[in-house]
CSV table of C-alpha atoms and ligand atoms in Angstrom, one decimal:
chain,number,residue,atom,x,y,z
Y,1,MET,CA,-40.4,172.0,-134.2
Y,2,LYS,CA,-38.3,169.2,-132.8
Y,3,GLU,CA,-34.8,168.8,-134.0
Y,4,GLY,CA,-35.6,165.3,-135.4
Y,5,ASN,CA,-38.4,166.7,-137.5
Y,6,TYR,CA,-36.3,169.6,-138.7
Y,7,GLN,CA,-33.6,167.2,-139.8
Y,8,MET,CA,-36.0,165.0,-141.7
Y,9,MET,CA,-37.5,167.7,-143.8
Y,10,LYS,CA,-34.0,168.3,-145.2
Y,11,LEU,CA,-33.2,164.6,-145.6
Y,12,TYR,CA,-33.9,164.3,-149.4
Y,13,GLU,CA,-31.6,167.3,-150.1
Y,14,ARG,CA,-28.9,165.9,-147.8
Y,15,LEU,CA,-29.0,162.5,-149.4
Y,16,VAL,CA,-28.7,164.0,-152.9
Y,17,ASN,CA,-25.8,166.3,-151.7
Y,18,LYS,CA,-24.2,163.2,-150.1
Y,19,GLY,CA,-24.4,164.6,-146.6
Y,20,GLU,CA,-26.4,161.5,-145.6
Y,21,LYS,CA,-26.6,157.9,-146.7
Y,22,ILE,CA,-29.2,155.4,-147.7
Y,23,SER,CA,-28.9,151.9,-146.4
Y,24,VAL,CA,-30.5,148.9,-148.2
Y,25,VAL,CA,-31.0,146.0,-145.8
Y,26,GLY,CA,-31.4,142.6,-147.3
Y,27,LEU,CA,-29.5,142.3,-150.6
Y,28,GLY,CA,-31.3,139.6,-152.5
Y,29,TYR,CA,-33.3,139.7,-155.7
Y,30,VAL,CA,-35.1,142.8,-154.5
Y,31,GLY,CA,-32.6,144.7,-152.3
Y,32,MET,CA,-29.6,144.4,-154.5
Y,33,PRO,CA,-31.0,146.1,-157.7
Y,34,ILE,CA,-32.4,148.8,-155.4
Y,35,ALA,CA,-29.1,149.4,-153.8
Y,36,VAL,CA,-27.4,149.5,-157.2
Y,37,ALA,CA,-30.0,152.0,-158.6
Y,38,PHE,CA,-29.8,154.3,-155.6
Y,39,ALA,CA,-26.0,154.2,-155.7
Y,40,LYS,CA,-26.1,156.0,-159.0
Y,41,LYS,CA,-27.6,159.0,-157.2
Y,42,VAL,CA,-26.6,158.9,-153.5
Y,43,ASP,CA,-24.2,157.2,-151.1
Y,44,VAL,CA,-25.5,153.7,-150.3
Y,45,ILE,CA,-24.6,151.2,-147.6
Y,46,GLY,CA,-25.7,147.7,-148.6
Y,47,PHE,CA,-26.2,145.5,-145.6
Y,48,ASP,CA,-26.9,141.8,-145.5
Y,49,LEU,CA,-26.8,139.3,-142.7
Y,50,SER,CA,-25.1,136.7,-144.9
Y,51,LYS,CA,-21.4,137.3,-144.9
Y,52,GLN,CA,-21.1,134.9,-147.8
Y,53,LYS,CA,-23.4,137.0,-149.9
Y,54,ILE,CA,-21.5,140.2,-149.0
Y,55,GLU,CA,-18.2,138.5,-150.0
Y,56,GLN,CA,-19.7,137.6,-153.3
Y,57,TYR,CA,-20.8,141.1,-154.0
Y,58,LYS,CA,-17.5,142.5,-152.9
Y,59,SER,CA,-15.8,140.2,-155.3
Y,60,GLY,CA,-18.0,141.4,-158.1
Y,61,ILE,CA,-20.4,138.4,-158.4
Y,62,ASP,CA,-24.1,138.8,-158.8
Y,63,PRO,CA,-25.6,135.5,-157.7
Y,64,THR,CA,-29.1,136.7,-158.6
Y,65,ASN,CA,-28.3,137.5,-162.2
Y,66,GLU,CA,-30.5,140.6,-161.9
Y,67,VAL,CA,-27.9,143.2,-162.8
Y,68,GLY,CA,-24.9,141.1,-163.8
Y,69,ASP,CA,-21.3,140.9,-162.4
Y,70,GLN,CA,-20.1,143.9,-164.4
Y,71,VAL,CA,-22.6,146.2,-162.7
Y,72,ILE,CA,-21.7,144.8,-159.3
Y,73,ARG,CA,-18.1,145.4,-160.0
Y,74,ASN,CA,-18.7,149.0,-160.9
Y,75,THR,CA,-21.2,150.0,-158.3
Y,76,THR,CA,-20.3,152.3,-155.5
Y,77,VAL,CA,-22.5,150.4,-152.9
Y,78,ASP,CA,-20.6,150.0,-149.7
Y,79,PHE,CA,-21.3,146.3,-149.0
Y,80,THR,CA,-21.2,145.2,-145.4
Y,81,SER,CA,-22.5,142.7,-142.9
Y,82,GLU,CA,-21.5,144.9,-140.0
Y,83,PRO,CA,-24.8,146.1,-138.4
Y,84,SER,CA,-23.2,149.1,-136.6
Y,85,LYS,CA,-22.6,150.6,-140.1
Y,86,LEU,CA,-26.3,151.2,-140.4
Y,87,ARG,CA,-25.8,154.0,-137.9
Y,88,ASP,CA,-24.2,156.0,-140.8
Y,89,ALA,CA,-27.4,155.9,-142.8
Y,90,LYS,CA,-30.5,158.1,-142.3
Y,91,PHE,CA,-32.8,156.5,-144.9
Y,92,HIS,CA,-33.2,152.7,-144.6
Y,93,VAL,CA,-34.8,150.5,-147.2
Y,94,VAL,CA,-35.8,147.0,-145.9
Y,95,ALA,CA,-36.0,144.0,-148.3
Y,96,VAL,CA,-35.7,140.9,-146.3
Y,97,PRO,CA,-37.6,137.7,-147.0
Y,98,THR,CA,-41.2,137.2,-145.8
Y,99,PRO,CA,-41.8,133.5,-146.3
Y,100,VAL,CA,-44.5,131.2,-144.8
Y,101,ASN,CA,-44.1,128.6,-142.1
Y,102,ALA,CA,-44.8,124.9,-142.8
Y,103,ASP,CA,-48.4,125.5,-141.8
Y,104,LYS,CA,-48.6,128.4,-144.4
Y,105,THR,CA,-48.8,131.1,-141.7
Y,106,PRO,CA,-46.6,134.2,-142.2
Y,107,ASP,CA,-43.0,133.8,-140.9
Y,108,LEU,CA,-42.2,137.2,-139.7
Y,109,THR,CA,-38.8,136.2,-138.1
Y,110,PRO,CA,-36.6,138.0,-140.7
Y,111,ILE,CA,-38.6,141.2,-140.7
Y,112,GLU,CA,-38.7,141.3,-136.9
Y,113,GLY,CA,-35.0,140.5,-136.8
Y,114,VAL,CA,-34.1,143.3,-139.2
Y,115,SER,CA,-36.3,145.7,-137.3
Y,116,ARG,CA,-34.3,145.0,-134.2
Y,117,THR,CA,-31.1,145.5,-136.0
Y,118,ILE,CA,-32.2,148.8,-137.6
Y,119,GLY,CA,-33.8,149.9,-134.3
Y,120,ARG,CA,-30.5,149.4,-132.4
Y,121,ASN,CA,-28.8,151.6,-135.0
Y,122,LEU,CA,-31.5,154.2,-135.6
Y,123,THR,CA,-30.7,157.8,-135.2
Y,124,GLU,CA,-33.1,160.8,-134.8
Y,125,GLY,CA,-34.5,162.2,-138.1
Y,126,SER,CA,-34.3,158.9,-139.9
Y,127,ILE,CA,-36.8,157.2,-142.2
Y,128,VAL,CA,-37.3,153.5,-142.5
Y,129,VAL,CA,-39.1,152.1,-145.5
Y,130,TYR,CA,-40.2,148.5,-145.7
Y,131,GLU,CA,-40.4,146.9,-149.1
Y,132,SER,CA,-40.9,143.2,-148.0
Y,133,THR,CA,-44.3,141.9,-148.9
Y,134,VAL,CA,-46.5,141.7,-145.8
Y,135,TYR,CA,-50.2,141.7,-144.9
Y,136,PRO,CA,-51.9,145.0,-143.9
Y,137,GLY,CA,-50.8,146.0,-140.4
Y,138,VAL,CA,-47.4,144.4,-140.2
Y,139,THR,CA,-45.5,147.7,-140.7
Y,140,GLU,CA,-47.4,149.6,-138.1
Y,141,ASP,CA,-48.3,146.8,-135.6
Y,142,VAL,CA,-45.2,144.7,-135.7
Y,143,CYS,CA,-42.3,146.7,-137.1
Y,144,ILE,CA,-42.8,150.1,-135.6
Y,145,PRO,CA,-43.1,148.9,-132.0
Y,146,ILE,CA,-39.8,147.0,-132.4
Y,147,LEU,CA,-38.0,150.0,-133.9
Y,148,GLU,CA,-39.3,152.1,-131.0
Y,149,SER,CA,-38.3,149.7,-128.3
Y,150,GLU,CA,-34.9,149.0,-129.7
Y,151,SER,CA,-34.1,152.7,-130.4
Y,152,GLY,CA,-35.8,154.4,-127.5
Y,153,LEU,CA,-37.1,156.8,-130.1
Y,154,LYS,CA,-40.8,157.6,-131.0
Y,155,CYS,CA,-42.2,157.0,-134.5
Y,156,GLY,CA,-43.8,160.1,-136.0
Y,157,ILE,CA,-41.7,162.4,-133.8
Y,158,ASP,CA,-38.1,161.2,-133.8
Y,159,PHE,CA,-38.2,159.0,-136.9
Y,160,LYS,CA,-40.7,158.1,-139.6
Y,161,VAL,CA,-41.7,154.9,-141.3
Y,162,GLY,CA,-43.0,154.1,-144.7
Y,163,TYR,CA,-44.0,151.1,-146.9
Y,164,SER,CA,-43.2,150.7,-150.5
Y,165,PRO,CA,-43.9,147.3,-152.0
Y,166,GLU,CA,-41.5,145.9,-154.5
Y,167,ARG,CA,-43.0,144.8,-157.8
Y,168,ILE,CA,-39.9,143.7,-159.8
Y,169,ASN,CA,-40.2,140.5,-161.7
Y,170,PRO,CA,-36.8,138.6,-161.5
Y,171,GLY,CA,-35.6,137.4,-164.9
Y,172,ASP,CA,-37.8,140.0,-166.7
Y,173,LYS,CA,-35.5,142.2,-168.8
Y,174,VAL,CA,-38.5,144.4,-169.9
Y,175,HIS,CA,-40.2,145.3,-166.7
Y,176,ARG,CA,-37.4,146.7,-164.6
Y,177,LEU,CA,-37.2,148.5,-161.3
Y,178,GLU,CA,-36.9,151.9,-163.1
Y,179,ASN,CA,-40.0,151.4,-165.3
Y,180,ILE,CA,-42.5,149.9,-162.9
Y,181,THR,CA,-44.6,152.4,-161.0
Y,182,LYS,CA,-43.7,152.3,-157.4
Y,183,ILE,CA,-46.3,152.5,-154.7
Y,184,VAL,CA,-45.1,154.6,-151.8
Y,185,SER,CA,-46.7,155.4,-148.4
Y,186,GLY,CA,-45.7,156.9,-145.1
Y,187,VAL,CA,-46.9,157.3,-141.5
Y,188,ASP,CA,-47.9,160.9,-142.3
Y,189,GLN,CA,-48.0,163.4,-145.2
Y,190,GLU,CA,-44.6,164.8,-144.5
Y,191,SER,CA,-42.9,161.4,-144.6
Y,192,LEU,CA,-44.9,160.4,-147.7
Y,193,ALA,CA,-43.6,163.5,-149.5
Y,194,GLU,CA,-40.0,162.8,-148.5
Y,195,ILE,CA,-40.2,159.0,-149.4
Y,196,ALA,CA,-41.8,159.8,-152.7
Y,197,LYS,CA,-39.1,162.3,-153.6
Y,198,VAL,CA,-36.4,159.8,-152.7
Y,199,TYR,CA,-37.9,157.0,-154.8
Y,200,GLU,CA,-38.4,159.4,-157.7
Y,201,LEU,CA,-34.7,159.5,-157.9
Y,202,ILE,CA,-34.6,156.0,-159.3
Y,203,ILE,CA,-38.1,155.3,-160.7
Y,204,ASP,CA,-38.3,156.8,-164.2
Y,205,VAL,CA,-42.1,156.3,-164.5
Y,206,GLY,CA,-42.8,157.9,-161.2
Y,207,VAL,CA,-44.5,156.8,-158.0
Y,208,HIS,CA,-48.1,156.3,-156.8
Y,209,ARG,CA,-48.8,157.9,-153.4
Y,210,ALA,CA,-51.0,155.6,-151.3
Y,211,SER,CA,-53.0,157.4,-148.7
Y,212,ASN,CA,-51.7,155.2,-145.9
Y,213,ILE,CA,-49.4,152.3,-145.2
Y,214,LYS,CA,-52.1,149.6,-145.0
Y,215,VAL,CA,-53.4,150.5,-148.5
Y,216,ALA,CA,-49.8,150.1,-149.8
Y,217,GLU,CA,-49.4,146.8,-148.0
Y,218,ALA,CA,-52.7,145.5,-149.2
Y,219,ALA,CA,-52.2,146.5,-152.8
Y,220,LYS,CA,-49.1,144.3,-153.0
Y,221,VAL,CA,-50.7,141.1,-151.5
Y,222,VAL,CA,-53.8,141.5,-153.6
Y,223,GLU,CA,-52.1,142.1,-156.9
Y,224,ASN,CA,-50.3,138.8,-156.5
Y,225,SER,CA,-53.4,137.1,-155.1
Y,226,GLN,CA,-55.3,138.2,-158.2
Y,227,ARG,CA,-52.6,136.6,-160.4
Y,228,ASP,CA,-52.8,133.4,-158.3
Y,229,ILE,CA,-56.5,133.1,-158.7
Y,230,ASN,CA,-56.4,133.7,-162.4
Y,231,ILE,CA,-53.7,131.0,-162.9
Y,232,ALA,CA,-55.8,128.7,-160.6
Y,233,PHE,CA,-58.7,129.2,-163.0
Y,234,MET,CA,-56.5,128.2,-166.0
Y,235,ASN,CA,-55.2,125.2,-164.1
Y,236,GLU,CA,-58.7,124.1,-163.2
Y,237,LEU,CA,-59.6,124.4,-166.9
Y,238,ALA,CA,-56.5,122.4,-167.8
Y,239,MET,CA,-57.5,119.6,-165.5
Y,240,VAL,CA,-61.1,119.5,-166.9
Y,241,PHE,CA,-59.9,119.7,-170.5
Y,242,ASP,CA,-57.5,116.8,-169.8
Y,243,ARG,CA,-60.5,114.6,-169.0
Y,244,MET,CA,-62.4,115.9,-171.9
Y,245,GLY,CA,-59.6,115.2,-174.3
Y,246,VAL,CA,-59.6,118.8,-175.4
Y,247,ASP,CA,-56.3,120.7,-175.9
Y,248,THR,CA,-56.1,123.5,-173.3
Y,249,GLN,CA,-53.6,125.5,-175.3
Y,250,GLU,CA,-55.8,125.5,-178.3
Y,251,VAL,CA,-58.7,126.6,-176.3
Y,252,VAL,CA,-56.7,129.4,-174.7
Y,253,GLU,CA,-55.4,130.6,-178.1
Y,254,ALA,CA,-58.9,130.7,-179.4
Y,255,MET,CA,-60.2,132.5,-176.2
Y,256,ASN,CA,-57.4,135.0,-176.3
Y,257,THR,CA,-58.7,136.4,-179.6
Y,258,LYS,CA,-61.3,138.3,-177.6
Y,259,TRP,CA,-60.2,141.8,-176.7
Y,260,ASN,CA,-60.8,141.4,-173.0
Y,261,ALA,CA,-59.3,138.0,-172.5
Y,262,LEU,CA,-56.9,138.0,-169.6
Y,263,LYS,CA,-54.0,136.0,-171.3
Y,264,PHE,CA,-53.3,133.7,-168.4
Y,265,THR,CA,-51.9,130.2,-169.0
Y,266,PRO,CA,-51.9,127.1,-166.7
Y,267,GLY,CA,-48.7,126.2,-164.9
Y,268,LEU,CA,-46.9,125.6,-161.7
Y,269,VAL,CA,-47.1,128.5,-159.2
Y,270,GLY,CA,-44.0,128.5,-157.1
Y,271,GLY,CA,-41.5,131.1,-155.8
Y,272,HIS,CA,-41.9,133.4,-152.9
Y,273,CYS,CA,-44.4,135.8,-154.2
Y,274,ILE,CA,-47.5,134.5,-156.0
Y,275,GLY,CA,-47.4,131.2,-154.2
Y,276,VAL,CA,-46.9,132.9,-150.8
Y,277,ASP,CA,-48.5,136.3,-150.7
Y,278,PRO,CA,-52.1,135.1,-150.8
Y,279,TYR,CA,-51.4,133.2,-147.5
Y,280,TYR,CA,-50.4,136.5,-145.9
Y,281,PHE,CA,-53.7,138.0,-146.9
Y,282,LEU,CA,-55.6,134.9,-145.8
Y,283,TYR,CA,-53.9,134.9,-142.4
Y,284,GLU,CA,-55.0,138.4,-141.6
Y,285,ALA,CA,-58.5,137.8,-143.0
Y,286,GLU,CA,-58.9,134.7,-140.9
Y,287,LYS,CA,-57.9,136.6,-137.8
Y,288,LEU,CA,-60.7,139.0,-138.5
Y,289,GLY,CA,-63.2,136.2,-138.8
Y,290,TYR,CA,-63.4,136.1,-142.6
Y,291,HIS,CA,-62.9,132.7,-144.1
Y,292,SER,CA,-61.8,133.2,-147.7
Y,293,GLN,CA,-63.5,131.1,-150.4
Y,294,ILE,CA,-61.9,132.2,-153.6
Y,295,ILE,CA,-58.3,132.9,-152.6
Y,296,LEU,CA,-58.0,129.6,-150.6
Y,297,SER,CA,-59.6,127.6,-153.5
Y,298,GLY,CA,-57.0,129.1,-155.9
Y,299,ARG,CA,-54.2,128.2,-153.5
Y,300,LYS,CA,-55.4,124.6,-153.2
Y,301,ILE,CA,-55.7,124.2,-157.0
Y,302,ASN,CA,-52.3,125.7,-157.6
Y,303,ASP,CA,-50.5,123.7,-154.9
Y,304,GLY,CA,-51.9,120.5,-156.3
Y,305,MET,CA,-50.6,121.0,-159.9
Y,306,GLY,CA,-47.3,119.2,-159.4
Y,307,ALA,CA,-49.1,116.0,-158.3
Y,308,PHE,CA,-51.5,116.3,-161.2
Y,309,ILE,CA,-48.6,116.7,-163.7
Y,310,ALA,CA,-46.7,113.7,-162.1
Y,311,ASP,CA,-49.9,111.6,-162.5
Y,312,ALA,CA,-50.1,112.6,-166.1
Y,313,ILE,CA,-46.5,111.4,-166.6
Y,314,ILE,CA,-47.3,108.1,-165.0
Y,315,LYS,CA,-50.4,107.7,-167.3
Y,316,GLU,CA,-48.2,108.5,-170.4
Y,317,LEU,CA,-45.6,105.9,-169.3
Y,318,ILE,CA,-48.3,103.2,-168.8
Y,319,LEU,CA,-49.9,104.1,-172.2
Y,320,ALA,CA,-46.5,103.7,-173.8
Y,321,ASN,CA,-46.1,100.2,-172.2
Y,322,LYS,CA,-43.2,101.3,-170.1
Y,323,VAL,CA,-42.5,99.6,-166.8
Y,324,VAL,CA,-43.2,102.5,-164.5
Y,325,LYS,CA,-40.6,101.7,-161.8
Y,326,GLN,CA,-37.9,101.3,-164.3
Y,327,ALA,CA,-38.8,104.4,-166.4
Y,328,LYS,CA,-36.1,106.9,-167.0
Y,329,VAL,CA,-37.6,110.3,-166.5
Y,330,ALA,CA,-35.6,113.5,-167.1
Y,331,ILE,CA,-36.9,116.7,-165.8
Y,332,LEU,CA,-35.8,119.9,-167.5
Y,333,GLY,CA,-35.9,122.8,-165.2
Y,334,ILE,CA,-36.1,123.2,-161.4
Y,335,THR,CA,-36.1,126.9,-160.9
Y,336,PHE,CA,-39.5,128.4,-159.9
Y,337,LYS,CA,-39.7,130.4,-163.1
Y,338,GLU,CA,-38.1,130.7,-166.5
Y,339,ASN,CA,-34.7,132.3,-167.2
Y,340,CYS,CA,-34.0,132.9,-163.5
Y,341,PRO,CA,-31.7,131.0,-161.1
Y,342,ASP,CA,-34.1,131.2,-158.1
Y,343,THR,CA,-35.0,127.7,-156.9
Y,344,ARG,CA,-36.9,128.7,-153.8
Y,345,ASN,CA,-40.4,127.2,-153.4
Y,346,SER,CA,-40.1,125.5,-156.8
Y,347,LYS,CA,-43.2,123.4,-157.5
Y,348,VAL,CA,-41.1,121.1,-159.7
Y,349,GLU,CA,-40.2,119.5,-156.4
Y,350,ASP,CA,-43.9,118.4,-156.1
Y,351,ILE,CA,-43.5,116.5,-159.4
Y,352,ILE,CA,-40.3,114.9,-158.2
Y,353,GLN,CA,-41.9,113.9,-154.9
Y,354,ARG,CA,-44.9,112.4,-156.5
Y,355,LEU,CA,-42.8,110.4,-159.0
Y,356,ASN,CA,-40.8,109.2,-156.1
Y,357,HIS,CA,-44.0,107.7,-154.7
Y,358,TYR,CA,-44.1,105.5,-157.8
Y,359,GLU,CA,-40.4,104.7,-157.2
Y,360,ILE,CA,-39.2,106.8,-160.1
Y,361,GLU,CA,-36.0,108.7,-159.4
Y,362,PRO,CA,-36.0,111.4,-162.1
Y,363,ILE,CA,-32.8,113.0,-163.2
Y,364,VAL,CA,-32.9,116.8,-163.2
Y,365,VAL,CA,-31.1,119.3,-165.4
Y,366,ASP,CA,-31.2,123.1,-165.1
Y,367,PRO,CA,-28.5,125.2,-166.6
Y,368,TYR,CA,-29.8,128.2,-164.8
Y,369,ALA,CA,-29.9,126.9,-161.3
Y,370,GLU,CA,-27.0,126.6,-158.8
Y,371,SER,CA,-26.2,122.9,-158.1
Y,372,LYS,CA,-25.7,123.7,-154.4
Y,373,ASP,CA,-29.2,125.3,-154.1
Y,374,ALA,CA,-30.9,122.3,-155.8
Y,375,LYS,CA,-29.0,120.0,-153.4
Y,376,SER,CA,-29.6,122.0,-150.2
Y,377,GLU,CA,-33.2,122.8,-150.9
Y,378,TYR,CA,-34.4,119.6,-152.5
Y,379,GLY,CA,-31.6,117.0,-152.1
Y,380,VAL,CA,-31.5,117.0,-155.9
Y,381,ASP,CA,-28.1,116.4,-157.7
Y,382,LEU,CA,-28.4,118.3,-160.9
Y,383,VAL,CA,-26.8,116.6,-163.9
Y,384,PRO,CA,-25.3,118.4,-167.0
Y,385,PHE,CA,-27.8,118.9,-169.8
Y,386,ASP,CA,-25.7,117.0,-172.3
Y,387,THR,CA,-25.6,113.8,-170.2
Y,388,ILE,CA,-29.2,112.8,-170.9
Y,389,ASN,CA,-29.0,110.1,-173.5
Y,390,ASP,CA,-31.4,107.3,-172.6
Y,391,ALA,CA,-34.6,108.9,-171.4
Y,392,ASP,CA,-38.1,107.3,-171.7
Y,393,CYS,CA,-39.8,110.6,-170.9
Y,394,LEU,CA,-38.6,114.2,-171.0
Y,395,VAL,CA,-40.5,116.6,-168.8
Y,396,PHE,CA,-40.1,120.3,-169.8
Y,397,ALA,CA,-41.0,121.7,-166.5
Y,398,VAL,CA,-39.7,125.3,-166.8
Y,399,ALA,CA,-39.9,127.5,-169.9
Y,400,HIS,CA,-36.2,128.5,-170.0
Y,401,ASP,CA,-35.2,129.9,-173.4
Y,402,ILE,CA,-32.6,127.2,-173.8
Y,403,PHE,CA,-35.3,124.6,-173.7
Y,404,LYS,CA,-37.7,126.5,-176.0
Y,405,ASN,CA,-35.1,126.5,-178.8
Y,406,ILE,CA,-34.3,122.8,-178.6
Y,407,THR,CA,-33.9,121.0,-182.0
Y,408,THR,CA,-35.5,117.6,-182.8
Y,409,GLU,CA,-32.0,116.2,-183.3
Y,410,ARG,CA,-31.1,117.2,-179.7
Y,411,LEU,CA,-34.4,115.7,-178.5
Y,412,ASP,CA,-33.6,112.5,-180.3
Y,413,SER,CA,-30.2,112.3,-178.8
Y,414,MET,CA,-31.7,112.5,-175.3
Y,415,PHE,CA,-33.8,109.4,-175.9
Y,416,GLY,CA,-31.0,107.3,-177.3
Y,417,GLN,CA,-31.0,105.2,-180.4
Y,418,HIS,CA,-33.4,102.3,-179.7
Y,419,PRO,CA,-35.6,101.3,-182.6
Y,420,ASN,CA,-39.3,101.4,-181.9
Y,421,LYS,CA,-38.8,103.1,-178.5
Y,422,GLU,CA,-41.8,105.2,-177.5
Y,423,LYS,CA,-40.5,108.7,-176.7
Y,424,ILE,CA,-42.7,110.7,-174.3
Y,425,ILE,CA,-42.6,114.4,-174.0
Y,426,VAL,CA,-44.4,116.2,-171.2
Y,427,ASP,CA,-44.5,119.9,-172.0
Y,428,VAL,CA,-45.8,121.6,-168.8
Y,429,LYS,CA,-45.8,125.2,-170.2
Y,430,SER,CA,-46.5,124.3,-173.9
Y,431,ILE,CA,-43.2,125.7,-175.1
Y,432,LEU,CA,-42.6,123.2,-177.9
Y,433,ASP,CA,-44.1,123.1,-181.3
Y,434,LYS,CA,-46.7,120.4,-180.7
Y,435,GLU,CA,-47.4,119.6,-184.3
Y,436,LYS,CA,-43.7,119.2,-185.1
Y,437,ILE,CA,-43.1,117.1,-182.1
Y,438,LYS,CA,-46.0,114.7,-182.9
Y,439,LYS,CA,-45.0,114.5,-186.5
Y,440,ALA,CA,-41.5,113.5,-185.4
Y,441,GLY,CA,-43.1,110.5,-183.7
Y,442,TYR,CA,-43.1,111.5,-180.0
Y,443,SER,CA,-46.0,111.0,-177.6
Y,444,TYR,CA,-46.8,114.5,-176.4
Y,445,TRP,CA,-48.7,115.8,-173.4
Y,446,SER,CA,-49.1,119.3,-172.2
Y,447,LEU,CA,-51.0,121.0,-169.4
N,501,NAD,N1,-37.9,138.2,-155.6
N,501,NAD,C1,-39.1,138.7,-156.1
N,501,NAD,O1,-39.5,138.4,-157.1
N,501,NAD,C2,-39.9,139.7,-155.3
N,501,NAD,C3,-40.7,140.6,-155.9
N,501,NAD,C4,-41.4,141.5,-155.2
N,501,NAD,C5,-41.3,141.4,-153.8
N,501,NAD,N2,-40.6,140.5,-153.2
N,501,NAD,C6,-40.5,140.6,-151.7
N,501,NAD,O2,-39.3,141.2,-151.4
N,501,NAD,C7,-38.8,140.6,-150.2
N,501,NAD,C8,-37.4,140.2,-150.4
N,501,NAD,O3,-37.4,139.1,-151.4
N,501,NAD,P1,-36.1,138.6,-152.1
N,501,NAD,O4,-36.6,137.8,-153.2
N,501,NAD,O5,-35.2,139.8,-152.4
N,501,NAD,O6,-35.4,137.7,-151.0
N,501,NAD,P2,-33.9,137.2,-151.0
N,501,NAD,O7,-34.0,136.0,-150.1
N,501,NAD,O8,-33.4,137.1,-152.4
N,501,NAD,O9,-33.1,138.3,-150.3
N,501,NAD,C9,-33.3,138.6,-148.9
N,501,NAD,C10,-31.9,138.9,-148.3
N,501,NAD,O10,-32.2,139.3,-147.0
N,501,NAD,C11,-31.1,138.8,-146.2
N,501,NAD,N3,-31.6,138.8,-144.8
N,501,NAD,C12,-32.4,138.0,-144.2
N,501,NAD,N4,-32.7,138.3,-142.9
N,501,NAD,C13,-31.9,139.4,-142.7
N,501,NAD,C14,-31.7,140.3,-141.6
N,501,NAD,N5,-32.3,140.1,-140.4
N,501,NAD,N6,-30.9,141.4,-141.8
N,501,NAD,C15,-30.3,141.6,-142.9
N,501,NAD,N7,-30.4,140.8,-144.0
N,501,NAD,C16,-31.3,139.8,-143.9
N,501,NAD,C17,-30.8,137.5,-146.8
N,501,NAD,O11,-29.5,137.0,-146.4
N,501,NAD,C18,-31.0,137.7,-148.2
N,501,NAD,O12,-29.8,138.1,-148.9
N,501,NAD,C19,-39.8,139.5,-149.8
N,501,NAD,O13,-40.7,140.1,-148.9
N,501,NAD,C20,-40.4,139.2,-151.1
N,501,NAD,O14,-41.7,138.6,-150.9
N,501,NAD,C21,-39.8,139.7,-153.9
């Protein structure tokens, strides 16, 4: 048996005994909670390219809101942006972004870059586990060759590789890293066993051992594609019911009384998972000569919802005899999902852009989002929630708790005190009490 192999068989024990370290590379929404969880059991180096992010963590700030500042302050994770420190770790967990390019093809730049960084600092007997969402084949056909060429080591002999997709749901306080079954896979049985044991340290509900890496990669992209398609179906229904004058929410409520109803609702599909992962799958399918019908249709529908909602806003303004170009529209929420500060790939931007076509410059509030993110990503200057006092139309775009619990008095104050003024509410996620709102004299539209 080669020395590298021998060392690896002992890796789990050596990690637990703190003779070796784990590195978590890419400390965002996914990587940071993993690093913190592992640090409760083993020594962890937390590496990120962004010096600014590392400084935040070092000063006890959790910009993702996933674990909170207190936890960051108390964690033993050794935060660093110095690549050579990766040499001190034998088990590497990779959680860098996997976005799409403007043409919706996979952008593998970060995962290739991180593979080069780890490769240059890889030592014999190490294991590298990728967690970033990818299409089947990326780990073995893209990442392993880079690790090998940068390190001069041979995968399967000198080091091993695995893939374990991340399934956390940012902002979700119920489904947490520890209580979501984790899929694990490895290049061979030996690495699978080792990787499974290491993850079992932090996953209370246990792991699912996939038979190979491609199965694990595929499972992740298709579980999100499945959600995308189901939401697209609901969005299609919402667009048809809008024409029929039938209330979608009431239909969904009635339909959901059946035991096998799927409980999806219409809405914007943004973010960097559900709105992105299907494109990874489609890309690989296309390369193999298969032109997807269902997944692509779902994507088209979901990507068009921002424009559909904006058009509904315009219709409501016209019906209320407002001068469209002068209408004061306030959008509540810009993050891609509720109760989460993440603004990446927010489809609220599509509503804003479409309104801009009609020369409406909506004001936007979001107490959860960082002003600098809204500005740098969308050129939007967020305004404080309590400064809205003269709106013609309020668009509840994101189902933040703070918006759900809004009182009619608060709503009234946001429209100002003009007698006979038509007050329009567009409730994208149907978070408000429709009957109460209508009774209070507002025009109400929901998806
Ligand atoms: N956020 C989610 O809800 C979620 C859920 C499941 C899976 N995922 C997947 O997990 C992966 C990470 O997502 P995320 O939301 O944590 O992203 P993120 O942008 O929040 O974090 C990624 C981090 O990686 C760092 N980074 C980028 N390139 C790097 C490099 N070459 N070396 C070191 N660090 C680098 C960035 O600075 C950033 O801090 C993606 O593939 C995503 O699709 C995300």
